[in-house]
Coordinates of C-alpha atoms and ligand atoms in Angstrom, one line a residue:
M1 CA 158.7 174.3 -131.9
P2 CA 155.8 174.3 -129.4
Q3 CA 153.7 177.4 -129.1
E4 CA 154.4 179.5 -126.0
S5 CA 150.9 179.3 -124.7
L6 CA 150.0 179.2 -121.1
E7 CA 146.8 177.3 -121.7
G8 CA 146.5 174.2 -119.5
V9 CA 149.5 175.1 -117.4
D10 CA 149.4 175.9 -113.7
V11 CA 150.6 179.4 -113.6
T12 CA 150.6 180.6 -110.0
M13 CA 150.1 183.6 -108.0
C14 CA 151.0 182.9 -104.4
G15 CA 153.0 183.3 -101.3
I16 CA 156.5 181.8 -100.9
F17 CA 158.3 181.4 -97.6
G18 CA 161.6 179.9 -96.5
Y19 CA 163.0 179.4 -93.0
I20 CA 166.4 178.6 -91.5
G21 CA 166.8 179.2 -87.8
K22 CA 166.4 178.3 -84.2
R23 CA 162.6 178.1 -84.1
N24 CA 160.7 174.9 -84.9
V25 CA 160.9 175.0 -88.7
V26 CA 157.5 173.4 -89.4
K27 CA 155.8 175.8 -87.0
A28 CA 157.7 178.9 -88.4
C29 CA 156.7 177.9 -91.9
T30 CA 153.0 177.3 -91.2
E31 CA 152.8 180.6 -89.3
G32 CA 154.5 182.4 -92.2
L33 CA 152.1 180.7 -94.7
S34 CA 149.1 181.7 -92.7
L35 CA 150.2 185.3 -93.0
L36 CA 150.7 184.9 -96.7
E37 CA 147.3 183.3 -97.3
Y38 CA 146.1 186.7 -98.5
R39 CA 148.0 185.9 -101.7
G40 CA 146.1 182.7 -102.3
Y41 CA 144.5 179.8 -100.5
D42 CA 143.8 177.1 -103.0
S43 CA 146.5 174.7 -101.8
A44 CA 149.5 174.7 -99.6
G45 CA 152.7 172.7 -99.1
I46 CA 156.0 172.5 -97.3
A47 CA 159.3 170.8 -98.1
G48 CA 162.4 170.6 -96.0
V49 CA 165.5 168.6 -95.4
V50 CA 165.8 166.0 -92.6
E51 CA 168.6 163.4 -92.3
G52 CA 169.9 164.3 -95.8
K53 CA 166.5 163.7 -97.5
I54 CA 163.8 165.9 -98.8
A55 CA 160.5 165.6 -96.9
L56 CA 157.4 166.9 -98.7
R57 CA 153.8 167.4 -97.6
K58 CA 151.2 169.2 -99.7
R59 CA 147.4 169.5 -99.8
A60 CA 144.7 171.0 -101.9
G61 CA 142.9 173.5 -99.6
K62 CA 143.9 176.1 -97.0
V63 CA 147.0 176.3 -94.8
A64 CA 144.7 175.0 -92.0
D65 CA 144.0 171.9 -94.1
L66 CA 147.7 171.3 -94.6
C67 CA 148.3 171.7 -90.8
E68 CA 145.7 169.1 -90.0
V69 CA 147.7 166.4 -91.9
L70 CA 151.2 167.7 -91.1
D71 CA 153.0 164.7 -89.5
L72 CA 156.4 166.4 -89.8
V73 CA 158.0 167.2 -86.5
H74 CA 161.5 168.2 -87.3
L75 CA 163.1 169.7 -90.4
D76 CA 166.6 171.3 -90.6
F77 CA 165.1 174.1 -92.8
A78 CA 162.3 174.4 -95.2
I79 CA 160.4 176.2 -98.0
A80 CA 156.6 176.5 -98.0
H81 CA 154.0 177.7 -100.3
T82 CA 150.4 178.9 -100.5
R83 CA 148.8 179.0 -104.0
W84 CA 146.1 180.8 -106.0
A85 CA 145.7 179.0 -109.3
T86 CA 145.4 181.0 -112.4
H87 CA 145.6 178.2 -115.0
G88 CA 145.3 174.5 -114.1
V89 CA 143.0 172.8 -111.6
V90 CA 143.4 173.0 -107.9
N91 CA 144.7 169.6 -106.8
E92 CA 147.5 168.1 -104.8
C93 CA 149.6 167.3 -107.8
N94 CA 149.7 170.9 -108.9
A95 CA 150.3 172.2 -105.4
H96 CA 153.9 173.3 -104.6
P97 CA 156.6 172.4 -103.7
H98 CA 157.6 170.4 -106.7
L99 CA 160.5 167.9 -106.8
D100 CA 162.9 166.9 -109.6
S101 CA 163.0 163.3 -110.7
S102 CA 165.8 162.3 -108.3
E103 CA 163.9 163.9 -105.4
S104 CA 167.0 165.8 -104.5
F105 CA 165.6 169.3 -105.1
A106 CA 162.4 171.0 -104.0
L107 CA 161.1 174.3 -105.4
I108 CA 158.3 176.8 -104.8
H109 CA 157.4 179.5 -107.2
N110 CA 155.3 182.7 -107.6
G111 CA 154.5 184.1 -111.1
I112 CA 154.8 183.0 -114.6
I113 CA 157.6 181.3 -116.6
E114 CA 156.4 182.5 -120.1
N115 CA 158.7 180.2 -122.1
Y116 CA 158.0 177.1 -120.0
A117 CA 156.6 175.1 -123.0
T118 CA 159.9 175.3 -125.0
L119 CA 161.9 174.4 -122.0
K120 CA 159.6 171.6 -121.1
Q121 CA 159.8 170.1 -124.5
E122 CA 163.6 170.3 -124.4
M123 CA 163.6 168.4 -121.1
Q124 CA 161.2 165.8 -122.4
E125 CA 163.5 165.2 -125.4
R126 CA 166.3 164.6 -122.9
G127 CA 164.1 161.9 -121.3
V128 CA 162.7 163.8 -118.3
S129 CA 159.1 163.0 -117.5
F130 CA 156.8 165.3 -115.6
L131 CA 154.2 164.5 -112.9
S132 CA 152.3 167.8 -113.0
E133 CA 151.4 170.3 -115.7
T134 CA 153.1 173.1 -113.9
D135 CA 155.7 175.5 -115.2
T136 CA 157.2 175.1 -111.7
E137 CA 158.1 171.5 -112.3
V138 CA 160.0 172.5 -115.4
L139 CA 162.0 174.9 -113.4
V140 CA 163.1 172.4 -110.8
Q141 CA 164.0 169.8 -113.5
L142 CA 166.1 172.4 -115.3
I143 CA 167.9 173.3 -112.1
A144 CA 168.6 169.7 -111.4
A145 CA 170.0 169.2 -115.0
E146 CA 172.3 172.2 -114.6
Y147 CA 173.5 171.3 -111.1
C148 CA 177.2 170.5 -110.7
G149 CA 177.6 170.8 -106.9
D150 CA 176.7 174.5 -106.5
L151 CA 173.0 175.2 -106.2
A152 CA 173.2 179.0 -106.6
A153 CA 175.4 178.6 -109.7
A154 CA 172.8 176.2 -111.2
V155 CA 170.0 178.8 -110.5
D156 CA 172.1 181.5 -112.1
R157 CA 172.6 179.5 -115.3
V158 CA 168.9 178.5 -115.5
A159 CA 167.7 182.0 -114.7
K160 CA 169.4 183.3 -117.9
R161 CA 167.0 181.2 -119.9
L162 CA 163.8 182.2 -118.2
K163 CA 161.2 184.7 -119.4
G164 CA 158.5 186.2 -117.3
V165 CA 157.8 187.8 -114.0
F166 CA 158.4 185.4 -111.2
S167 CA 160.3 184.6 -108.0
F168 CA 161.2 181.2 -106.6
L169 CA 163.0 179.4 -103.8
V170 CA 164.8 176.1 -104.2
I171 CA 166.6 173.7 -101.8
H172 CA 168.8 170.6 -102.3
K173 CA 169.0 167.7 -99.9
D174 CA 172.8 167.9 -99.5
H175 CA 173.1 171.7 -98.8
Q176 CA 172.0 173.5 -95.6
E177 CA 170.9 176.5 -97.6
I178 CA 168.0 178.0 -99.5
V179 CA 168.6 179.7 -102.8
G180 CA 166.1 182.3 -104.2
F181 CA 165.8 184.2 -107.4
A182 CA 163.5 187.1 -108.2
N183 CA 162.5 188.8 -111.4
G184 CA 159.8 191.3 -110.8
C185 CA 157.8 189.4 -108.2
P186 CA 158.5 190.4 -104.6
L187 CA 161.1 188.5 -102.5
S188 CA 162.4 189.9 -99.2
V189 CA 165.0 188.5 -96.9
G190 CA 165.0 189.1 -93.1
V191 CA 167.9 188.2 -91.0
N192 CA 168.7 188.5 -87.3
E193 CA 171.0 186.6 -84.9
D194 CA 168.6 183.6 -84.7
E195 CA 167.2 183.1 -88.1
V196 CA 167.0 183.9 -91.8
I197 CA 163.6 184.2 -93.4
L198 CA 162.7 184.6 -97.1
S199 CA 159.2 185.7 -98.0
S200 CA 157.0 187.3 -100.6
D201 CA 156.1 189.8 -97.9
P202 CA 158.3 191.1 -95.0
N203 CA 155.2 191.7 -93.0
T204 CA 155.1 188.0 -92.3
F205 CA 158.3 188.1 -90.3
L206 CA 157.3 187.2 -86.8
G207 CA 159.8 187.5 -83.9
Q208 CA 162.2 190.3 -83.0
S209 CA 163.6 193.0 -85.3
F210 CA 165.1 192.0 -88.6
R211 CA 167.5 193.5 -91.1
V212 CA 165.5 193.3 -94.3
L213 CA 166.5 193.5 -97.9
F214 CA 164.4 193.3 -101.0
L215 CA 165.7 191.5 -104.1
D216 CA 165.8 193.5 -107.3
P217 CA 165.1 192.0 -110.7
Q218 CA 167.6 189.3 -111.8
E219 CA 169.2 188.9 -108.3
T220 CA 170.0 185.5 -106.8
V221 CA 170.2 185.1 -103.0
R222 CA 171.8 182.3 -101.0
V223 CA 170.9 182.0 -97.4
R224 CA 172.6 179.8 -94.8
R225 CA 172.3 179.8 -91.1
G226 CA 173.5 183.4 -90.2
S227 CA 174.6 184.4 -93.7
V228 CA 173.0 186.0 -96.7
E229 CA 174.8 186.4 -100.0
I230 CA 173.4 188.3 -103.0
F231 CA 174.5 187.8 -106.6
D232 CA 174.0 189.6 -109.9
P233 CA 173.8 187.5 -113.0
G234 CA 177.0 185.7 -113.6
M235 CA 177.4 185.1 -109.9
K236 CA 178.9 188.5 -109.2
Q237 CA 178.6 188.9 -105.5
K238 CA 177.2 192.3 -104.4
E239 CA 176.5 194.3 -101.2
K240 CA 172.9 195.4 -100.6
R241 CA 171.4 198.0 -98.3
T242 CA 169.3 196.6 -95.6
L243 CA 166.7 198.4 -93.5
V244 CA 165.9 197.6 -89.9
M245 CA 162.3 196.5 -89.4
E246 CA 160.5 195.7 -86.2
S247 CA 158.6 192.6 -87.0
I248 CA 155.0 192.1 -85.9
L249 CA 154.9 190.2 -82.7
K250 CA 151.7 188.3 -83.3
P251 CA 149.4 187.8 -86.3
P252 CA 146.3 189.9 -86.5
S253 CA 143.4 188.5 -84.6
K254 CA 139.6 188.7 -85.0
G255 CA 139.2 189.6 -81.4
S256 CA 135.5 189.1 -80.4
F257 CA 134.3 189.4 -84.0
P258 CA 133.2 186.3 -85.9
H259 CA 134.9 187.6 -89.1
F260 CA 137.8 189.9 -90.0
M261 CA 135.4 191.7 -92.4
L262 CA 133.1 192.7 -89.6
K263 CA 136.0 193.7 -87.4
E264 CA 137.4 195.8 -90.2
I265 CA 134.0 197.5 -90.9
Y266 CA 133.8 198.4 -87.3
E267 CA 137.4 199.7 -87.2
Q268 CA 136.6 202.4 -89.8
P269 CA 135.9 205.4 -87.5
E270 CA 139.3 204.8 -85.8
A271 CA 141.1 204.1 -89.1
C272 CA 139.7 207.4 -90.5
K273 CA 140.9 209.3 -87.5
R274 CA 144.4 207.8 -88.1
A275 CA 144.3 208.8 -91.7
L276 CA 143.5 212.4 -90.7
E277 CA 145.9 212.5 -87.7
G278 CA 148.7 215.0 -88.1
R279 CA 147.6 215.9 -91.6
L280 CA 145.2 218.8 -90.8
G281 CA 146.4 221.9 -89.2
S282 CA 145.7 225.6 -88.9
N283 CA 147.5 226.1 -92.2
G284 CA 145.5 223.5 -94.1
V285 CA 146.6 220.1 -95.2
F286 CA 150.1 218.9 -94.4
F287 CA 151.8 215.7 -95.6
Q288 CA 155.0 214.5 -93.9
N289 CA 157.5 212.6 -96.1
L290 CA 155.4 212.9 -99.2
L291 CA 158.7 213.1 -101.2
L292 CA 157.1 215.1 -104.1
S293 CA 157.8 218.8 -103.9
E294 CA 155.0 221.4 -103.8
E295 CA 156.3 222.8 -107.0
S296 CA 156.0 219.5 -108.8
L297 CA 152.5 219.0 -107.5
R298 CA 151.4 222.5 -108.5
D299 CA 152.8 221.8 -111.9
S300 CA 150.5 218.8 -112.5
D301 CA 147.4 219.7 -114.6
V302 CA 145.7 216.3 -114.8
V303 CA 145.5 213.5 -112.2
W304 CA 145.4 210.0 -113.6
T305 CA 144.1 207.7 -110.8
V306 CA 144.7 204.0 -111.3
G307 CA 143.7 201.0 -109.1
S308 CA 142.0 197.7 -109.2
G309 CA 138.6 196.6 -107.7
T310 CA 137.8 198.7 -104.6
S311 CA 140.9 200.8 -105.0
F312 CA 139.9 201.8 -108.6
L313 CA 136.5 202.8 -107.2
A314 CA 138.1 204.9 -104.5
G315 CA 140.0 206.6 -107.4
M316 CA 136.6 207.4 -109.0
V317 CA 135.4 209.2 -105.9
G318 CA 138.8 210.9 -105.6
G319 CA 138.4 212.2 -109.2
L320 CA 135.2 214.0 -108.0
F321 CA 137.0 215.5 -105.0
L322 CA 139.8 216.8 -107.3
E323 CA 137.3 218.3 -109.7
E324 CA 135.1 219.9 -107.0
W325 CA 137.8 221.3 -104.7
A326 CA 140.9 221.7 -106.9
S327 CA 139.4 222.3 -110.3
L328 CA 141.7 219.5 -111.5
P329 CA 140.5 217.2 -114.3
S330 CA 141.1 213.6 -113.6
L331 CA 141.2 210.4 -115.6
C332 CA 140.2 207.4 -113.5
E333 CA 141.3 204.1 -115.0
I334 CA 141.3 200.5 -114.1
A335 CA 144.9 199.6 -113.7
S336 CA 144.9 196.6 -116.0
E337 CA 143.9 198.8 -118.9
A338 CA 145.9 201.9 -117.9
Q339 CA 149.2 200.5 -119.1
Y340 CA 148.0 200.3 -122.7
R341 CA 147.3 204.1 -122.9
T342 CA 149.5 205.8 -125.5
T343 CA 148.0 209.3 -125.7
F344 CA 147.7 211.6 -122.7
F345 CA 145.9 214.8 -122.1
S346 CA 149.1 216.5 -121.0
S347 CA 152.7 215.8 -120.3
K348 CA 152.1 217.3 -116.9
T349 CA 149.8 214.4 -115.9
M350 CA 150.4 212.9 -112.5
M351 CA 149.6 209.3 -111.8
V352 CA 148.1 208.5 -108.4
A353 CA 148.3 204.7 -108.0
I354 CA 145.9 203.4 -105.3
S355 CA 146.3 200.1 -103.6
Q356 CA 145.7 198.7 -100.2
S357 CA 148.4 196.0 -100.5
G358 CA 150.8 198.1 -102.7
E359 CA 151.6 194.8 -104.5
T360 CA 148.7 194.4 -107.0
A361 CA 150.4 193.4 -110.2
D362 CA 148.0 195.3 -112.5
T363 CA 148.5 198.5 -110.5
L364 CA 152.2 198.0 -110.2
A365 CA 152.5 197.5 -113.9
A366 CA 150.6 200.7 -114.6
L367 CA 152.8 202.6 -112.1
R368 CA 156.0 201.2 -113.7
K369 CA 154.8 202.1 -117.2
A370 CA 153.9 205.7 -116.2
K371 CA 157.3 206.1 -114.5
C372 CA 159.1 204.7 -117.5
D373 CA 157.1 207.2 -119.7
G374 CA 158.3 210.1 -117.6
Y375 CA 155.2 210.8 -115.5
K376 CA 155.2 211.8 -111.9
T377 CA 153.8 209.1 -109.7
L378 CA 152.2 209.1 -106.3
A379 CA 151.2 205.9 -104.4
L380 CA 148.4 205.6 -101.9
C381 CA 149.1 202.4 -100.0
N382 CA 148.3 200.8 -96.7
T383 CA 151.2 198.4 -96.6
E384 CA 154.6 199.8 -95.7
H385 CA 157.6 198.3 -97.5
S386 CA 155.3 197.3 -100.4
A387 CA 156.6 197.5 -104.0
M388 CA 154.5 200.5 -104.9
A389 CA 155.6 202.4 -101.7
R390 CA 159.2 201.8 -102.7
E391 CA 158.9 202.5 -106.4
A392 CA 156.6 205.6 -106.7
D393 CA 158.1 209.1 -106.6
G394 CA 155.9 209.9 -103.6
V395 CA 153.9 207.9 -101.2
L396 CA 151.0 208.5 -98.7
F397 CA 150.2 205.7 -96.2
L398 CA 146.6 205.0 -95.3
K399 CA 147.5 204.0 -91.7
A400 CA 144.4 201.8 -91.6
G401 CA 146.2 198.8 -89.9
P402 CA 146.3 195.3 -91.4
E403 CA 143.3 194.5 -93.6
V404 CA 142.9 190.7 -93.5
S405 CA 139.5 190.0 -95.0
V406 CA 139.7 189.6 -98.8
C407 CA 136.8 192.0 -99.0
S408 CA 138.2 195.5 -98.7
T409 CA 136.3 197.8 -96.3
K410 CA 138.4 200.0 -94.1
A411 CA 141.0 200.5 -96.8
F412 CA 138.3 202.1 -99.0
T413 CA 137.2 204.7 -96.5
S414 CA 140.8 205.5 -95.6
Q415 CA 141.7 205.9 -99.3
L416 CA 138.8 208.3 -99.6
I417 CA 140.1 210.3 -96.6
L418 CA 143.5 210.5 -98.2
L419 CA 142.1 211.5 -101.6
A420 CA 140.0 214.2 -99.9
L421 CA 143.0 215.6 -98.1
F422 CA 145.1 215.4 -101.2
S423 CA 142.5 217.3 -103.2
L424 CA 142.3 220.0 -100.6
H425 CA 146.1 220.2 -100.7
M426 CA 146.1 220.5 -104.5
S427 CA 143.4 223.2 -104.1
A428 CA 145.6 225.2 -101.8
L429 CA 148.6 224.8 -104.1
R430 CA 146.6 225.8 -107.2
K431 CA 144.9 228.6 -105.3
R432 CA 141.4 227.4 -106.1
L433 CA 139.5 227.4 -102.8
G434 CA 140.2 230.1 -100.2
E435 CA 142.2 229.3 -97.0
E436 CA 139.0 229.6 -94.9
E437 CA 137.1 227.3 -97.1
I438 CA 139.8 224.6 -97.1
L439 CA 140.0 224.8 -93.3
L440 CA 136.2 224.4 -93.0
L441 CA 136.2 221.4 -95.4
G442 CA 139.1 219.9 -93.5
K443 CA 137.2 220.3 -90.3
S444 CA 134.1 218.6 -91.9
L445 CA 136.3 215.5 -92.5
E446 CA 136.7 215.2 -88.8
Q447 CA 132.9 214.6 -88.4
L448 CA 133.2 211.4 -90.6
P449 CA 134.1 208.9 -87.8
Q450 CA 131.0 209.9 -85.9
M451 CA 128.9 209.8 -89.0
M452 CA 130.1 206.2 -89.8
Q453 CA 129.5 205.2 -86.2
T454 CA 125.9 206.3 -86.4
V455 CA 125.5 203.8 -89.3
L456 CA 127.3 201.1 -87.5
D457 CA 124.9 201.6 -84.6
R458 CA 122.0 200.7 -87.0
V459 CA 123.4 197.2 -87.6
D460 CA 120.2 195.5 -86.3
Q461 CA 118.1 197.4 -88.8
I462 CA 120.5 196.6 -91.6
A463 CA 120.6 192.9 -90.6
A464 CA 116.8 192.7 -90.7
L465 CA 116.8 194.2 -94.2
A466 CA 119.5 191.9 -95.3
K467 CA 117.5 188.9 -94.1
K468 CA 114.6 190.1 -96.2
Y469 CA 116.8 190.6 -99.3
A470 CA 119.0 187.5 -98.9
R471 CA 116.7 185.3 -101.0
Y472 CA 117.3 187.2 -104.2
D473 CA 120.0 186.1 -106.7
D474 CA 120.2 189.3 -108.8
F475 CA 120.6 192.9 -107.7
F476 CA 121.1 196.3 -109.2
F477 CA 122.8 199.0 -107.2
M478 CA 122.4 202.6 -108.5
G479 CA 123.4 206.1 -107.7
R480 CA 124.3 209.4 -109.2
R481 CA 127.6 211.4 -109.0
Y482 CA 129.2 210.6 -105.6
M483 CA 126.7 207.8 -105.2
Y484 CA 127.6 206.2 -108.5
P485 CA 131.1 204.9 -107.5
T486 CA 129.5 204.2 -104.0
A487 CA 126.9 202.0 -105.7
L488 CA 129.6 200.2 -107.7
E489 CA 131.6 199.5 -104.5
A490 CA 128.5 198.3 -102.6
A491 CA 127.7 195.9 -105.5
L492 CA 131.3 194.6 -105.6
K493 CA 131.0 193.9 -101.8
L494 CA 127.9 191.9 -102.3
K495 CA 128.9 189.8 -105.3
E496 CA 132.4 189.1 -103.9
I497 CA 131.2 187.6 -100.6
S498 CA 127.7 186.4 -101.3
Y499 CA 128.2 185.0 -104.9
V500 CA 125.0 186.8 -106.1
N501 CA 124.8 188.7 -109.3
A502 CA 125.1 192.3 -108.2
N503 CA 125.8 195.1 -110.7
G504 CA 126.2 198.8 -110.1
Y505 CA 125.0 201.5 -112.5
P506 CA 124.7 205.3 -112.7
A507 CA 121.0 205.7 -111.9
G508 CA 120.4 207.6 -115.2
E509 CA 121.8 204.6 -117.2
L510 CA 119.2 202.0 -116.2
K511 CA 116.7 203.2 -118.7
H512 CA 119.2 202.7 -121.5
G513 CA 119.1 198.9 -121.3
P514 CA 119.5 197.3 -117.9
I515 CA 116.0 198.2 -116.8
A516 CA 114.8 195.4 -119.1
L517 CA 115.9 192.9 -116.5
L518 CA 113.8 194.3 -113.7
D519 CA 110.8 192.4 -112.3
R520 CA 109.6 191.5 -108.8
N521 CA 112.5 189.1 -108.3
F522 CA 115.2 191.6 -109.1
P523 CA 115.7 194.2 -106.4
V524 CA 117.3 197.6 -106.7
I525 CA 119.4 199.2 -104.0
A526 CA 119.4 202.9 -104.5
F527 CA 122.0 205.2 -103.0
C528 CA 120.2 208.5 -102.7
A529 CA 122.5 210.8 -100.7
N530 CA 123.7 213.1 -103.5
E531 CA 121.8 216.4 -103.0
K532 CA 122.7 218.0 -106.3
T533 CA 120.9 215.1 -108.2
R534 CA 118.0 214.7 -105.7
E535 CA 115.1 215.3 -108.1
K536 CA 116.6 213.2 -110.9
M537 CA 117.3 210.4 -108.5
I538 CA 113.6 210.5 -107.3
S539 CA 112.6 210.0 -110.9
N540 CA 114.9 207.0 -111.2
L541 CA 113.3 205.5 -108.1
M542 CA 109.9 205.9 -109.6
E543 CA 111.1 204.2 -112.8
V544 CA 112.3 201.2 -110.8
K545 CA 109.1 201.0 -108.8
A546 CA 107.0 201.2 -112.0
R547 CA 108.7 197.9 -113.1
G548 CA 107.6 196.1 -109.9
A549 CA 111.2 195.6 -108.7
P550 CA 111.7 195.5 -104.9
L551 CA 113.3 198.8 -104.0
L552 CA 115.6 199.5 -101.0
A553 CA 116.7 203.1 -100.6
I554 CA 119.7 204.1 -98.6
A555 CA 118.8 207.7 -98.1
P556 CA 119.8 210.7 -95.9
E557 CA 117.3 211.6 -93.2
R558 CA 116.3 214.9 -94.9
M559 CA 115.0 213.0 -98.0
K560 CA 111.5 212.3 -96.7
E561 CA 109.9 212.1 -100.1
V562 CA 111.6 208.6 -100.5
E563 CA 109.1 207.2 -98.1
K564 CA 106.3 207.3 -100.7
I565 CA 108.3 205.4 -103.2
A566 CA 110.7 202.8 -101.7
D567 CA 109.6 199.5 -100.2
D568 CA 112.3 199.8 -97.6
I569 CA 114.5 202.6 -96.4
L570 CA 117.7 202.6 -94.5
W571 CA 118.2 206.1 -93.2
I572 CA 121.8 207.4 -92.9
P573 CA 122.9 210.8 -91.4
D574 CA 122.6 213.9 -93.6
S575 CA 125.9 215.1 -95.0
S576 CA 127.3 217.2 -97.9
D577 CA 127.6 215.4 -101.2
P578 CA 131.4 214.8 -101.1
L579 CA 131.1 213.3 -97.6
A580 CA 128.0 211.1 -98.4
P581 CA 130.1 208.1 -99.7
F582 CA 131.3 207.5 -96.1
P583 CA 128.0 206.7 -94.3
S584 CA 126.5 205.3 -97.5
I585 CA 129.3 202.7 -98.0
V586 CA 129.3 201.6 -94.4
A587 CA 125.6 200.8 -94.9
G588 CA 126.5 198.9 -98.1
Q589 CA 129.3 197.0 -96.4
L590 CA 127.1 195.9 -93.5
F591 CA 124.3 195.0 -95.9
A592 CA 126.6 192.8 -98.0
Y593 CA 128.1 191.2 -94.8
E594 CA 124.7 190.3 -93.4
I595 CA 123.5 188.9 -96.7
A596 CA 126.6 186.7 -97.0
K597 CA 126.0 185.6 -93.4
A598 CA 122.4 184.8 -94.0
R599 CA 123.4 182.7 -97.1
G600 CA 126.0 180.9 -95.2
C601 CA 129.0 182.1 -97.2
P602 CA 132.6 181.9 -95.9
I603 CA 133.0 185.7 -95.9
D604 CA 136.7 186.3 -95.1
Q605 CA 138.1 184.0 -97.8
P606 CA 135.5 183.9 -100.6
R607 CA 136.0 181.2 -103.3
N608 CA 138.3 181.9 -106.2
L609 CA 139.8 185.1 -104.8
A610 CA 142.9 186.3 -103.1
K611 CA 143.6 189.4 -101.0
S612 CA 146.5 190.5 -103.0
V613 CA 146.4 189.7 -106.7
T614 CA 150.0 189.5 -107.8
V615 CA 149.6 188.3 -111.4
E616 CA 148.4 190.5 -114.3
Ligands
M6R701 O1 145.5 195.7 -102.7 P1 144.7 196.5 -103.7 O2 144.0 197.6 -103.1 O3 145.6 196.9 -104.9 O4 143.7 195.4 -104.3 C1 142.9 195.7 -105.3 C2 141.7 194.7 -105.5 O5 142.2 193.5 -105.8 C3 140.8 194.7 -104.3 O6 140.4 196.0 -103.9 C4 139.6 193.8 -104.5 O7 138.8 194.3 -105.5 C5 138.9 193.6 -103.2 N1 138.8 192.2 -102.9 C6 137.5 194.2 -103.2 O8 136.9 194.0 -101.9

């Protein structure tokens, strides 16, 4: 028996899209794919039926590269795919859709077929040969082998044999239909009078309003022009609840900005206002539709924040808010590790899952595990209708508007606003801070948009500094307390879009090892705005300077003593410690953006990344 190893196979994390309707099918699919590119942009492809035959086009590269070579004008209906490779090289052969040997079926897939090796060997022993190394091709060959005239029934039979978390769409040249199956990866179906769309994300439905349904694990869907049928395993037909969704009318645009990242950095003052809107009143913090009762919140004695990347770092700042304002201990964990935890501080632990997309597989897995273990869960998401928003016991939306750039910016500051509000709410419920104090702190949050705007207005100064620092290939970012997660986040921004080696540290930790790396070619960016640790931070700046490393301080205006130590200073507005991450990170974001620009990096879609990481 072959080993069930995924080595060498093209496991995919990606966007899948299917279209049957009145619009031009090729155009509808490529528009849908462009909106799904946040799930991967290594390669793209489309397959549809025309004159009883499957037409297939695919390319290594972005959707725009596929569009450049798309000679298809008319298709009756089609499926389309954009890929982010996890295993297996990026090339045309591994790009989806994949065909069976008779070229009668085409299939696209998202996720992992864990037992693909056994299934592949079985097919090879039956004489089937494979063109690619993908698990996807195994799937399409299996369906072809099981097919006896009914595509959905073949899918149902094959699905029983598959292990893993995945979803897929398949078509057959003789049927005017698309059949889909989902097992843990998102698949939504939107239907209106003119069209039926299947997609990894309902936010890609362009047009009028849609009745939308989400497939649950193990469900098969068959869509035809004007009809949608859902089946449980064994082809038992079932009714499903749909919700009415107004679709977006046009895809987000960069407007006059050269990149989405810059636009989204500049949107932060407005996004923060929206995150606060309607949530602060004369009685303190108020959350509409939170779904978790005050009693159950009050009952929680530990908050367990989980997230990935930037969202994890927002959780770290949130942990400090909770401690400072609500006297609530918190455990901040990277989502991909959180699901392995077996011992908890308390059975009254509440998980707060933080995610811009609401679809990140690591965070979703941690949330599902916590739910399954009986813990209360709250999701902080930007994307409505996302899996986390649907599955958590309670949900708070960031209201930041679509974040398109892979590099997360406005989601971070909106997450911080929500975490600050949530901490004040918990403080009131737990009777920690007095009413007056909560109101004052709430009011101080309203100053944040202006504070961030002040930093945005200093863009020329930041760009000049970035130009000076753009020639270095290694950076340390450091800070204490609130400035520690801020430094980590600023380092993440820089490495992600500039491809330079940037690492964040607690400023007190450098002397325990990392300082050995410092020399005149290794700059340190110091986030200085935490007042409680002011003196200690000054000592850390001196330690860096003594090693000859170029030193850029991002410091509040009141901290004049920095002038004698740092080579360069970027002044930011004075603020209290809990609010300091906001102006500080705006400076960090602009600094990273300007360095990436100076180095000629692609910025909105950095290599090897995807906006939404839907595999674990
Ligand atoms: O959608 P999520 O917030 O769950 O995404 C989590 C991370 O993948 C994301 O924050 C990532 O680290 C960003 N690219 C950072 O800029």
